[in-house]
Coordinates of C-alpha atoms in Angstrom, one line a residue:
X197 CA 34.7 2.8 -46.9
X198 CA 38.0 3.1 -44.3
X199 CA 37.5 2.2 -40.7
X200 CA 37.6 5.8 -39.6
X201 CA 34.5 6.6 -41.7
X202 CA 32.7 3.1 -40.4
X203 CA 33.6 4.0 -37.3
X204 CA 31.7 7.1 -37.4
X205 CA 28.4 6.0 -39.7
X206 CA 27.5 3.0 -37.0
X207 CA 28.0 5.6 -34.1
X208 CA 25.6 8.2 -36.2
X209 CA 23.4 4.8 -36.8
X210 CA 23.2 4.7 -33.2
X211 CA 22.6 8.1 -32.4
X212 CA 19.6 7.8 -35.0
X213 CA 18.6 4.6 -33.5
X214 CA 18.3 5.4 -30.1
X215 CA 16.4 8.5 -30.5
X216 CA 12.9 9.2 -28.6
X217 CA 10.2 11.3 -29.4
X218 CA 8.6 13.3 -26.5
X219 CA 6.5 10.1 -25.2
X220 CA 9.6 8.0 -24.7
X221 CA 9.3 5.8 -28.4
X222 CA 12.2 5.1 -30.8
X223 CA 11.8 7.8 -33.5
X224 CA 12.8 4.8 -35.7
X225 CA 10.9 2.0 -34.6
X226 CA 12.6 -1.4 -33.3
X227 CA 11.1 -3.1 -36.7
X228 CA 13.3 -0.8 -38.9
X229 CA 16.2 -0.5 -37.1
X230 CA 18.0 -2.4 -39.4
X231 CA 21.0 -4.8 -38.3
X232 CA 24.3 -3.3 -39.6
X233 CA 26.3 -6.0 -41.9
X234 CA 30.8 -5.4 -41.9
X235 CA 31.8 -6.7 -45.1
X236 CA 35.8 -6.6 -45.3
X237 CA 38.6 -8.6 -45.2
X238 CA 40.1 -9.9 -41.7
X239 CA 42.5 -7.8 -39.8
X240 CA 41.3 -4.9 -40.6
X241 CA 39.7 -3.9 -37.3
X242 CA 36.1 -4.2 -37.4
X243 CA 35.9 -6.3 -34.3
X244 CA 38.1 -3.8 -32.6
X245 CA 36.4 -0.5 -33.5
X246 CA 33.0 -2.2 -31.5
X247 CA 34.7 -1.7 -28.2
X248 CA 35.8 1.7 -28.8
X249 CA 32.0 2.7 -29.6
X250 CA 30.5 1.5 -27.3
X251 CA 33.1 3.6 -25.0
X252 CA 32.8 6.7 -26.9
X253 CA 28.4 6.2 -26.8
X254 CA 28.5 5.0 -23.6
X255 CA 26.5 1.9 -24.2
X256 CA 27.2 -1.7 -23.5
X257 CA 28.6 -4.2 -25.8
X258 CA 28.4 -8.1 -26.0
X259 CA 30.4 -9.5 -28.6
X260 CA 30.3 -13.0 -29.9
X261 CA 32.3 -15.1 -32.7
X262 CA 29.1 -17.1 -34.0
X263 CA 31.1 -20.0 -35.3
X264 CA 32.0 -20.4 -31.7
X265 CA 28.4 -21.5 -31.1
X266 CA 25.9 -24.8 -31.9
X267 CA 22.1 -24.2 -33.0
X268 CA 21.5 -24.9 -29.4
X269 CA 23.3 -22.4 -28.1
X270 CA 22.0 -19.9 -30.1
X271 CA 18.7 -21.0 -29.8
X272 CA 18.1 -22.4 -26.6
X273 CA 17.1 -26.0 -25.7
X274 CA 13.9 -27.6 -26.5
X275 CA 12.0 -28.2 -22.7
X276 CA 7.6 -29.8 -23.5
X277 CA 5.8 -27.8 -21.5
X278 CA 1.7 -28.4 -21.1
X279 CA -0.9 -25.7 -22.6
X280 CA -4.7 -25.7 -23.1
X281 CA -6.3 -25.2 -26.7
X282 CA -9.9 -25.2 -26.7
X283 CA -10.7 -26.9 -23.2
X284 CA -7.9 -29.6 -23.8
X285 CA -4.3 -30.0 -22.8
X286 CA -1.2 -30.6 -25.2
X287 CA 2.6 -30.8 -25.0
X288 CA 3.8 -28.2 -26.4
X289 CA 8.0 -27.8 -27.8
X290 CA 9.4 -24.5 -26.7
X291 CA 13.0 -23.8 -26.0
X292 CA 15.1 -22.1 -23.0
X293 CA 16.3 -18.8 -23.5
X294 CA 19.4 -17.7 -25.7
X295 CA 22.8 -17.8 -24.1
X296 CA 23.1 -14.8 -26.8
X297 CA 19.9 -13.1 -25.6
X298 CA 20.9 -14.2 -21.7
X299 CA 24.1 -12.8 -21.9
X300 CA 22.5 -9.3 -23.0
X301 CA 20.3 -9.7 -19.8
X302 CA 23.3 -10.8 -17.7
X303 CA 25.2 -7.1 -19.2
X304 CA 22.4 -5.0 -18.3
X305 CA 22.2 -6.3 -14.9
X306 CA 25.8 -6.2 -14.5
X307 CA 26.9 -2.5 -16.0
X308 CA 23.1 -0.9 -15.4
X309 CA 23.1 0.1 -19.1
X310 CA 19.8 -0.5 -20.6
X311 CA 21.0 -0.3 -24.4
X312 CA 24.1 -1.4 -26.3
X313 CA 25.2 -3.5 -29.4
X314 CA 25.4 -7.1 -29.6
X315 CA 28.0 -7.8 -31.9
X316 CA 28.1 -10.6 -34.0
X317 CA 31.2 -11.5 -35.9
X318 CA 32.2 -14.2 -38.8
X319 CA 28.2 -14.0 -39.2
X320 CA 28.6 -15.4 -42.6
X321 CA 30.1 -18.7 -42.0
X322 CA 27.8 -20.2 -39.3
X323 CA 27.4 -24.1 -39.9
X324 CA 24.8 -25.7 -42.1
X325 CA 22.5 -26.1 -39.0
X326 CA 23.0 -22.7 -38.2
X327 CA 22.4 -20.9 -40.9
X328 CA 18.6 -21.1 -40.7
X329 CA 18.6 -19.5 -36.9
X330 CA 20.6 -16.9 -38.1
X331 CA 18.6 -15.8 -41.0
X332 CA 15.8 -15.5 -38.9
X333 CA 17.9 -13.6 -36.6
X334 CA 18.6 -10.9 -38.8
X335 CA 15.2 -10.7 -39.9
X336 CA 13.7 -10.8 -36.7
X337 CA 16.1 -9.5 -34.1
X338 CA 15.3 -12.8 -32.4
X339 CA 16.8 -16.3 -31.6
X340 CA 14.2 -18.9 -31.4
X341 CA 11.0 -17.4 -29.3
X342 CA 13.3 -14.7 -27.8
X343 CA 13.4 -11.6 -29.2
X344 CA 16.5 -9.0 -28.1
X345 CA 16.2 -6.0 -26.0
X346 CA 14.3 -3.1 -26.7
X347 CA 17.7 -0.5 -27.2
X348 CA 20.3 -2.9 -27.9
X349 CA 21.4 -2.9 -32.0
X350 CA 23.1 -5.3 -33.8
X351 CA 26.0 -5.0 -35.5
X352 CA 27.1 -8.5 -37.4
X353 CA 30.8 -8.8 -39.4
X354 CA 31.8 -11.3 -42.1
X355 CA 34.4 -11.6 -44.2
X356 CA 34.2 -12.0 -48.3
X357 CA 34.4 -15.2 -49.6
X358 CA 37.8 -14.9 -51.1
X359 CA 38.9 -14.8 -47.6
X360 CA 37.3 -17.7 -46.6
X361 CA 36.2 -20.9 -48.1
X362 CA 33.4 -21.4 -45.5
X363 CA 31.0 -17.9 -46.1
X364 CA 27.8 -18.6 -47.1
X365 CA 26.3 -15.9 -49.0
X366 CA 23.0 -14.4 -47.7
X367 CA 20.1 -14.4 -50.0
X368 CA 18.2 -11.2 -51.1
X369 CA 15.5 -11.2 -49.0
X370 CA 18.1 -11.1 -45.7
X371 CA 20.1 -8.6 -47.5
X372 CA 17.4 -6.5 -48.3
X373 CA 17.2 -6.3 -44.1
X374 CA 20.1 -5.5 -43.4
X375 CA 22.0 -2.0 -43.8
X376 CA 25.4 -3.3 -45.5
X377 CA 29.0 -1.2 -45.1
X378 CA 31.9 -2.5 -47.3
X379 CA 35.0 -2.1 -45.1
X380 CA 38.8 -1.7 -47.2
X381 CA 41.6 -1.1 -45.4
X382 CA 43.2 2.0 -45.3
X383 CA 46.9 2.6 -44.1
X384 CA 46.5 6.5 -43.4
X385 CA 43.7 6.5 -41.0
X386 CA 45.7 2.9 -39.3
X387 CA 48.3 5.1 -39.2
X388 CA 46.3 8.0 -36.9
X389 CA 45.4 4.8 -34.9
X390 CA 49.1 3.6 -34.8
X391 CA 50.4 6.6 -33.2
X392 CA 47.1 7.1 -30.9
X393 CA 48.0 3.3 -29.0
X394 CA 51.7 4.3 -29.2
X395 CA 53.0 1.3 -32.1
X396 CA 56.4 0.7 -32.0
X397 CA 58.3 3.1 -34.6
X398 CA 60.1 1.1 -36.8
X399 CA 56.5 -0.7 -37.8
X400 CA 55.5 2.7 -38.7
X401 CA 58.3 4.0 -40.0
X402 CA 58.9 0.4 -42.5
X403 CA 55.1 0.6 -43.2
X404 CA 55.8 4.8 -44.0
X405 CA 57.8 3.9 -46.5
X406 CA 56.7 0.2 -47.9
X407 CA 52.4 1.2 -47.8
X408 CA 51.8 -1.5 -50.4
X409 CA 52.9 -4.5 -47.2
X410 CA 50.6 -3.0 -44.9
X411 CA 47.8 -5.0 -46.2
X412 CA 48.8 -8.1 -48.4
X413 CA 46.6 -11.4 -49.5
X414 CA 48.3 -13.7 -51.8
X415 CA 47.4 -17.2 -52.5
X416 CA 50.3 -19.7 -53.8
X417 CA 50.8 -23.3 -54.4
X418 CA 51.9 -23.7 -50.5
X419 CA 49.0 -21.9 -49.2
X420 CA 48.0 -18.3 -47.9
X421 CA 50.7 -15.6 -47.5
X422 CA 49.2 -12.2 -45.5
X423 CA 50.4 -9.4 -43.9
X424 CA 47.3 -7.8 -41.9
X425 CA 46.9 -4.7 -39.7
X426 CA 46.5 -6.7 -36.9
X427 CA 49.5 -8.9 -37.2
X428 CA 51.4 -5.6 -37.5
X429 CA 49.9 -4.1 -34.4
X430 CA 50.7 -7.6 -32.6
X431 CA 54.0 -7.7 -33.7
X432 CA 54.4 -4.1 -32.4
X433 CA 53.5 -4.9 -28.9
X434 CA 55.3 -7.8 -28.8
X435 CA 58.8 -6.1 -30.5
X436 CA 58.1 -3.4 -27.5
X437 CA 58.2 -6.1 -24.9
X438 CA 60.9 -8.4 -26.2
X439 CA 63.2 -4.5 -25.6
X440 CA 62.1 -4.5 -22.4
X441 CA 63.3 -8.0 -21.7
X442 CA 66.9 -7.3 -23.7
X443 CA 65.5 -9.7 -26.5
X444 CA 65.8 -8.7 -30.5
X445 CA 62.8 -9.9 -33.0
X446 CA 64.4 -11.7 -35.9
X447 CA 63.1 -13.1 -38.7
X448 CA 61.6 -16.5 -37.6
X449 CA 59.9 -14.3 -34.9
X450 CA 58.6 -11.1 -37.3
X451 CA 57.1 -14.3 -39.3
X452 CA 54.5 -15.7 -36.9
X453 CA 52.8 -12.6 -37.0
X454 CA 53.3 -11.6 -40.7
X455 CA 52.5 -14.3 -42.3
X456 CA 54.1 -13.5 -45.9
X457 CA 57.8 -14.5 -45.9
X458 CA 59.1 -11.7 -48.1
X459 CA 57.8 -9.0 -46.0
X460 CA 58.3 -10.7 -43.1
X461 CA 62.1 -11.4 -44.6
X462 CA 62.3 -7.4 -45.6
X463 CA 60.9 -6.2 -42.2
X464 CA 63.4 -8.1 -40.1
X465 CA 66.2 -6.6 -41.9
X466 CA 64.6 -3.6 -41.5
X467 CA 64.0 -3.8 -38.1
X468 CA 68.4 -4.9 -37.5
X469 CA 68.6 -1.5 -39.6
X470 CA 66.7 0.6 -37.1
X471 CA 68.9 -0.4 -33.8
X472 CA 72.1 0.0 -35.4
X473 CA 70.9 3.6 -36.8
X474 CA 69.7 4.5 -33.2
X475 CA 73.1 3.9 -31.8
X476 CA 75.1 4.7 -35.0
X477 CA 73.1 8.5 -35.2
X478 CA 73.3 8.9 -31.3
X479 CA 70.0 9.7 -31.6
X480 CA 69.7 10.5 -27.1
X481 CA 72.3 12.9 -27.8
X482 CA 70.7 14.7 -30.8
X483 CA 67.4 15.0 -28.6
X484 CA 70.0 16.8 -26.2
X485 CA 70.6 19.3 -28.9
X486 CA 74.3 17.6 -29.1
X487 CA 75.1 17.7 -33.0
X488 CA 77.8 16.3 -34.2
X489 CA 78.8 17.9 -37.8
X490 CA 80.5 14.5 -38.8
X491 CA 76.9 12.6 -37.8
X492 CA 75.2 15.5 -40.1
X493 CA 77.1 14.8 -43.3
X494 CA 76.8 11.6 -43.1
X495 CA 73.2 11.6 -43.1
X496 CA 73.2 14.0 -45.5
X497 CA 74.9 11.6 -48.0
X498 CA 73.4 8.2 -46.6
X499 CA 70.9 6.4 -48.4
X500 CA 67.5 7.3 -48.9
X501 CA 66.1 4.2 -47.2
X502 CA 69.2 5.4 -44.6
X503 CA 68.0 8.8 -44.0
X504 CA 64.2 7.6 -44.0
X505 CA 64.9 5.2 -41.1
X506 CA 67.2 7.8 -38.9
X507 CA 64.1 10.4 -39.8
X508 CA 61.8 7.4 -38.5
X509 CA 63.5 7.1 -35.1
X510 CA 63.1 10.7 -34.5
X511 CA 59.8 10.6 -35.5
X512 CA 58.8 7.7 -33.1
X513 CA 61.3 9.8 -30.0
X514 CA 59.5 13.0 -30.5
X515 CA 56.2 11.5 -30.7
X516 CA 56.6 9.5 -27.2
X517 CA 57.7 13.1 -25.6
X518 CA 54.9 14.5 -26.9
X519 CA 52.1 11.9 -25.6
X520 CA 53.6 11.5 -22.6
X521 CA 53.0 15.9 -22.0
X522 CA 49.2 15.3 -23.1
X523 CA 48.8 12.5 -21.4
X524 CA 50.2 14.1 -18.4
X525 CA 47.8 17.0 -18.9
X526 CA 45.2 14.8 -19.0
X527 CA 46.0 13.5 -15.6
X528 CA 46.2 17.2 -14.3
X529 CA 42.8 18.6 -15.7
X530 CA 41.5 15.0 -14.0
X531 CA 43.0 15.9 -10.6
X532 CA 42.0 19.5 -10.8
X533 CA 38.6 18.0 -10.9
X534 CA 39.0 16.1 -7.8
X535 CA 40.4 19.4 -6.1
X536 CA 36.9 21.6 -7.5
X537 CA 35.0 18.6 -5.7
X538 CA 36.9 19.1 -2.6
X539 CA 36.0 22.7 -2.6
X540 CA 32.4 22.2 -3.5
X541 CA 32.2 19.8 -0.6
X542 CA 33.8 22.3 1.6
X543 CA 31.2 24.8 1.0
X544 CA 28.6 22.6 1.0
X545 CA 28.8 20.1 4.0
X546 CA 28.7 20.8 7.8
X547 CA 31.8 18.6 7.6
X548 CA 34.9 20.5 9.3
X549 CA 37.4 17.5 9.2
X550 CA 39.5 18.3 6.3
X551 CA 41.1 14.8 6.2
X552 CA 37.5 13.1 6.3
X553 CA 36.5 15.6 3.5
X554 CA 39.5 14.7 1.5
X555 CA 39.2 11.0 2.0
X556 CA 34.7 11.7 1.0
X557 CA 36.6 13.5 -2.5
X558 CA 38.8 10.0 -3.1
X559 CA 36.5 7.6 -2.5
X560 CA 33.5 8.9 -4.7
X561 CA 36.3 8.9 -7.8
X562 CA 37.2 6.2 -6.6
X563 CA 33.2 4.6 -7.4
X564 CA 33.0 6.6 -10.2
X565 CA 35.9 5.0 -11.5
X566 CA 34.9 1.6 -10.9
X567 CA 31.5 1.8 -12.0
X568 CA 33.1 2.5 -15.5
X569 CA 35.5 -0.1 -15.3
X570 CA 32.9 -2.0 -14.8
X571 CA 30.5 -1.1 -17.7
X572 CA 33.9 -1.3 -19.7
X573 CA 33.8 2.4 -20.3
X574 CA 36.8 2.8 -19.6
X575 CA 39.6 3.1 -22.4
X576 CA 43.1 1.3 -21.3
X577 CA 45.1 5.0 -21.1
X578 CA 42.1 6.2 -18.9
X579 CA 42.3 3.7 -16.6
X580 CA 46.1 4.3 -16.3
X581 CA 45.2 7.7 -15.9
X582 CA 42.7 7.4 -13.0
X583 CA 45.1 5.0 -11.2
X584 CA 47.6 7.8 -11.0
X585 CA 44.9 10.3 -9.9
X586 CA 43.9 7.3 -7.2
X587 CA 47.9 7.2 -6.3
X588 CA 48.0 11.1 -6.1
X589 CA 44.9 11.3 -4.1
X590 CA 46.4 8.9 -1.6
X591 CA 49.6 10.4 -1.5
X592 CA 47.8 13.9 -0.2
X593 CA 46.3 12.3 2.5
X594 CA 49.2 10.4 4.1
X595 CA 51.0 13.9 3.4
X596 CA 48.1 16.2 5.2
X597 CA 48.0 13.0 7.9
X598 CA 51.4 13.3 8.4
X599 CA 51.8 17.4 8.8
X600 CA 48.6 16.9 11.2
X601 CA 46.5 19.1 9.5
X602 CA 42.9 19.1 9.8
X603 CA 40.8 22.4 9.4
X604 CA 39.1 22.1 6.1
X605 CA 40.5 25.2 5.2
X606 CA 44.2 24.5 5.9
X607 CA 43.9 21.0 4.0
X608 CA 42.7 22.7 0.9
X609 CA 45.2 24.7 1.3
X610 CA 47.8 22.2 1.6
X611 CA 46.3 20.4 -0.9
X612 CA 46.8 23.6 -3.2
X613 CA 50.2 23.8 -2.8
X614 CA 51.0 20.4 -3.4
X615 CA 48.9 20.5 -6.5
X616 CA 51.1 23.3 -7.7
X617 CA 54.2 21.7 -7.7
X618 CA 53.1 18.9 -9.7
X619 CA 51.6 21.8 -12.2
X620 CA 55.2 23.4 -12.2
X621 CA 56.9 20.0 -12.8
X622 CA 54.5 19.5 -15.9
X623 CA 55.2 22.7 -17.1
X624 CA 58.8 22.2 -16.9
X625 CA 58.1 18.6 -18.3
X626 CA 56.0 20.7 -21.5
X627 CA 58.8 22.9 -22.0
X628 CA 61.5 20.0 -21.8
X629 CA 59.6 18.4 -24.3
X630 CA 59.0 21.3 -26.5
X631 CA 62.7 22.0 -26.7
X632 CA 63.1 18.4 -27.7
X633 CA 61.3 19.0 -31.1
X634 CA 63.4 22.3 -31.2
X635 CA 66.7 20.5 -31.2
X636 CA 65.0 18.1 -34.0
X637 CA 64.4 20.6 -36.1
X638 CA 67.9 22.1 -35.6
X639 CA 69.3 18.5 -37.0
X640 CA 66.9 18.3 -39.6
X641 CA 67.7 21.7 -41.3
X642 CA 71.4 21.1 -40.8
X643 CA 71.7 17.4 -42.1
X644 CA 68.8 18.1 -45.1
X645 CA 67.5 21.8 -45.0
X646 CA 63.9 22.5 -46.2
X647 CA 63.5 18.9 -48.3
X648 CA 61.9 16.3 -48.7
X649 CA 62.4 15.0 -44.8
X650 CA 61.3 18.0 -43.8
X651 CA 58.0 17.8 -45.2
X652 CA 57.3 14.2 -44.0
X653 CA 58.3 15.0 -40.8
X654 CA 55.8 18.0 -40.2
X655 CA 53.2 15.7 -42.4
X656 CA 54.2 12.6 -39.4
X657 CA 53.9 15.2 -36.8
X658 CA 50.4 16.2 -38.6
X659 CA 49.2 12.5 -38.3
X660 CA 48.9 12.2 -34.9
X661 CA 46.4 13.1 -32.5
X662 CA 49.0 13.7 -29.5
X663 CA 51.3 15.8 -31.8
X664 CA 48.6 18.1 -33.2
X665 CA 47.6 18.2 -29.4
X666 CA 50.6 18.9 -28.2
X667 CA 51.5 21.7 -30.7
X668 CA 48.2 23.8 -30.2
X669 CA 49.6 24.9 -27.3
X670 CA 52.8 25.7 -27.7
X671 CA 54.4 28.1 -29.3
X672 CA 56.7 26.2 -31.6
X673 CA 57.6 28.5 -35.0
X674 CA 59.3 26.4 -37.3
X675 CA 56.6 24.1 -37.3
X676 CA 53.8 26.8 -38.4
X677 CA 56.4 28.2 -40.3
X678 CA 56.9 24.6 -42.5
X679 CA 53.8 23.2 -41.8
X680 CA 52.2 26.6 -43.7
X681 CA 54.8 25.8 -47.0
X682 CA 53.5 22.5 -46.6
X683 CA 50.0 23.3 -47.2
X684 CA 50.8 25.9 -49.8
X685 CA 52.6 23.3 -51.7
X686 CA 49.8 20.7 -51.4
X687 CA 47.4 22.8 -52.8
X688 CA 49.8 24.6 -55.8
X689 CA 50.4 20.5 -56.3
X690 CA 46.7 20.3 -56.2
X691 CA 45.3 22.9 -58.6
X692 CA 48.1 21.7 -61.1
X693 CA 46.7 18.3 -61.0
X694 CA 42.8 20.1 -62.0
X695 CA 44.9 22.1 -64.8
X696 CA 46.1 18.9 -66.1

């Protein structure tokens, strides 16, 4: 199973799990909510796929690496406290409560969320003293005489033990507890993912067109070589800051993250291929709709790792114009909301201070917004988001301040008009962007016609989220137009493949 279809069973397990009936009880009972077991190799993104459900379920999360911990720890700590069994008085052992369990406590308190996951991870290579606590753990939902919220599920993640020489293998009667997914690494639905966080290009584009190093294991005589998803997504945040600082990733760098010197080798070169095309191709100027007929034969004739490489920076341009129009819609519909709430308050409250009103509209998002933050609800690009809405918010109230208006009236109509301008300059910023992928199309029928580039740039364009969001909108011909022969030939390619 992929990490996209994982992904989606645990948040349907949870959705099943945390079910009521009409009196308020689990339609599954706590007894057979079975833990979920993540059984794949490392890198793959099982740990990182927990914080993103929790988001999407709007539940809380406490994630531990159980290696990390000592059977006391888990546990507790043994404390002889005094009890009566018929008429006399013994010391009895019991333990303090699990910093696991307490930490669960310690969440709901803190966010106000009553159920979540608690996340477990390495689960299969506790120590030897371990081990027994955590059996019992996943038979029980319990570490030593302390049992885990009512609500909160638990998902644990190991790794096969190929992977690592220090998994333990669960018997049957834990396993038969347990509901176990298989997790295998997938570089299509990574891909989706890639372009969702914004990867750098030229790890897509190497990985586009050299799949088989996007996840590699091999043992040798000198140890471990890998190349894993995360150390790919790693090295793409760090190549993306290095360019900000005026540094280049070479080889000796690419290799503490992929850890398997002949991709690491191949990559590198790769990657001094990719800034030499950018500024060999002029690739600023074709985004102008500048095209140079010299440039387009050229292309025409290069290489087919050549051509792939100049089709990957325009992929990886076009894509960044794109997000950057959804994300900026985004931001819009957000502040639109803030302005409704201003209305609503308008018509609603005795309040005739516009300014006051306005400054009531900015300070409830402004709770709202931290209250998610704080129950870590809050994705990284929608916490950008609401800090420009916060900025925007801000800015219409030194602006209404400064003009001196006050009726509540006036200031929503000030507040109208400035709203509007910002809605012309993103639809100016749309179109811009629109024409962008205009001009790339005009470069990519005049260097290669309808070929083979063609189709993987539609089938790129198809691949992301912001693209596909971006292109609903508009009204952009020649990709409907080529992405309908693309699905005609898929499935002609298709049916032949039954025939056969």
């Amino acid at each position: 199973m992929n990490i996209k279809r994982t992904k989606e069973e645990i948040k349907n397990t949870i959705e099943s799990y945390l079910l009521k009936d009409a009196y308020g009880r689990y339609e599954i009972p706590t007894i057979r909510q079975r833990p979920i077991l993540l059984l794949g190799s490392p890198g793959i993104g099982k740990t990182q796929i927990m914080e993103q459900i929790s988001r999407e379920c709007g539940i809380g999360l406490v994630a531990y690496t159980i290696t990390h911990h000592t059977r006391q720890s888990a546990i507790g700590l043994p404390f002889i406290s005094k009890k009566k069994y018929g008429g006399q008085e013994f010391a009895v052992t019991e333990y303090t409560m699990s910093e696991i369990v307490a930490s669960i406590y310690e969440k709901m308190e803190r966010t106000g969320l009553s159920e979540g996951i608690l996340f477990l991870d390495e689960i299969n290579c506790v120590s030897e003293t371990l081990a027994p606590a955590m059996l019992q753990f996943l038979q029980c939902k319990s570490f030593g005489n302390h049992k885990i919220p009512e609500g909160w599920l638990i998902v644990a993640a190991g790794n096969p033990p190929e992977y690592n020489k220090s998994v333990r293998e669960f018997d049957v009667v834990t396993m038969d507890r347990v509901k176990k997914i298989e997790v295998e690494a997938d570089f299509e639905v990574w891909k989706e993912y890639a372009y969702q966080q914004g990867l750098h290009g030229a790890v897509i584009s190497y990985l586009n067109n050299r799949k088989q190093n996007f996840y590699q294991m091999e043992t040798t005589v000198d140890g471990r070589n890998f190349a894993t998803p995360r150390g790919w997504e790693d090295l793409s945040n760090l190549i993306m800051v290095y360019e900000k600082l005026g540094k280049t990733a070479d080889r000796e760098v690419v290799g503490q993250y992929i850890q398997f010197p002949k991709i690491a080798k191949d990559f590198a070169n790769y990657l001094e291929l990719y800034y030499k095309y950018r500024t060999d191709y002029q690739i600023e100027e074709i985004l102008k709709g500048n095209l140079d007929e010299i440039l387009l034969k050229k292309v025409a004739h290069a290489s087919f790792d050549e051509r792939l490489s100049v089709l990957g920076l325009l992929i990886s341009r076009v894509n960044e114009v794109m997000k950057a129009s959804v994300q900026t819609e985004s931001y819009m519909e957000m502040l639109f909301g803030c302005l409704s709430g201003y209305k609503e308050m308008m018509l609603s409250q005795t309040e005739k201070d516009g300014q006051k009103l306005l400054q009531n509209v900015q300070h409830k998002f402004n709770i709202d917004y931290i209250k998610g933050k704080k129950a870590e609800l809050i994705g990284r690009e929608e916490e950008k988001t609401c800090q420009k809405v916060l900025a925007s918010l801000e800015r219409f109230i030194q602006d209404v301040k400064i003009g001196n208006v006050r009726g509540k009236e006036a200031v929503f109509a000030h507040v109208k008009e400035l709203f509007e301008r910002e809605r012309e300059e993103y639809e100016d910023g749309k179109e811009t962007a629109l024409q962008i992928v205009e001009y790339v199309f005009d470069f990519l029928e005049g260097a290669f016609g309808n070929s083979q580039e063609m189709v993987m740039f539609i089938t790129e364009l198809n691949s992301n989220p912001y693209s596909i969001s971006f292109l609903q909108d508009c009204e952009c011909e020649r990709y409907y137009r080529y992405n309908k022969e693309l699905l005609f030939d898929e499935k002609r390619r298709k049916l032949l493949e039954r025939m056969e």
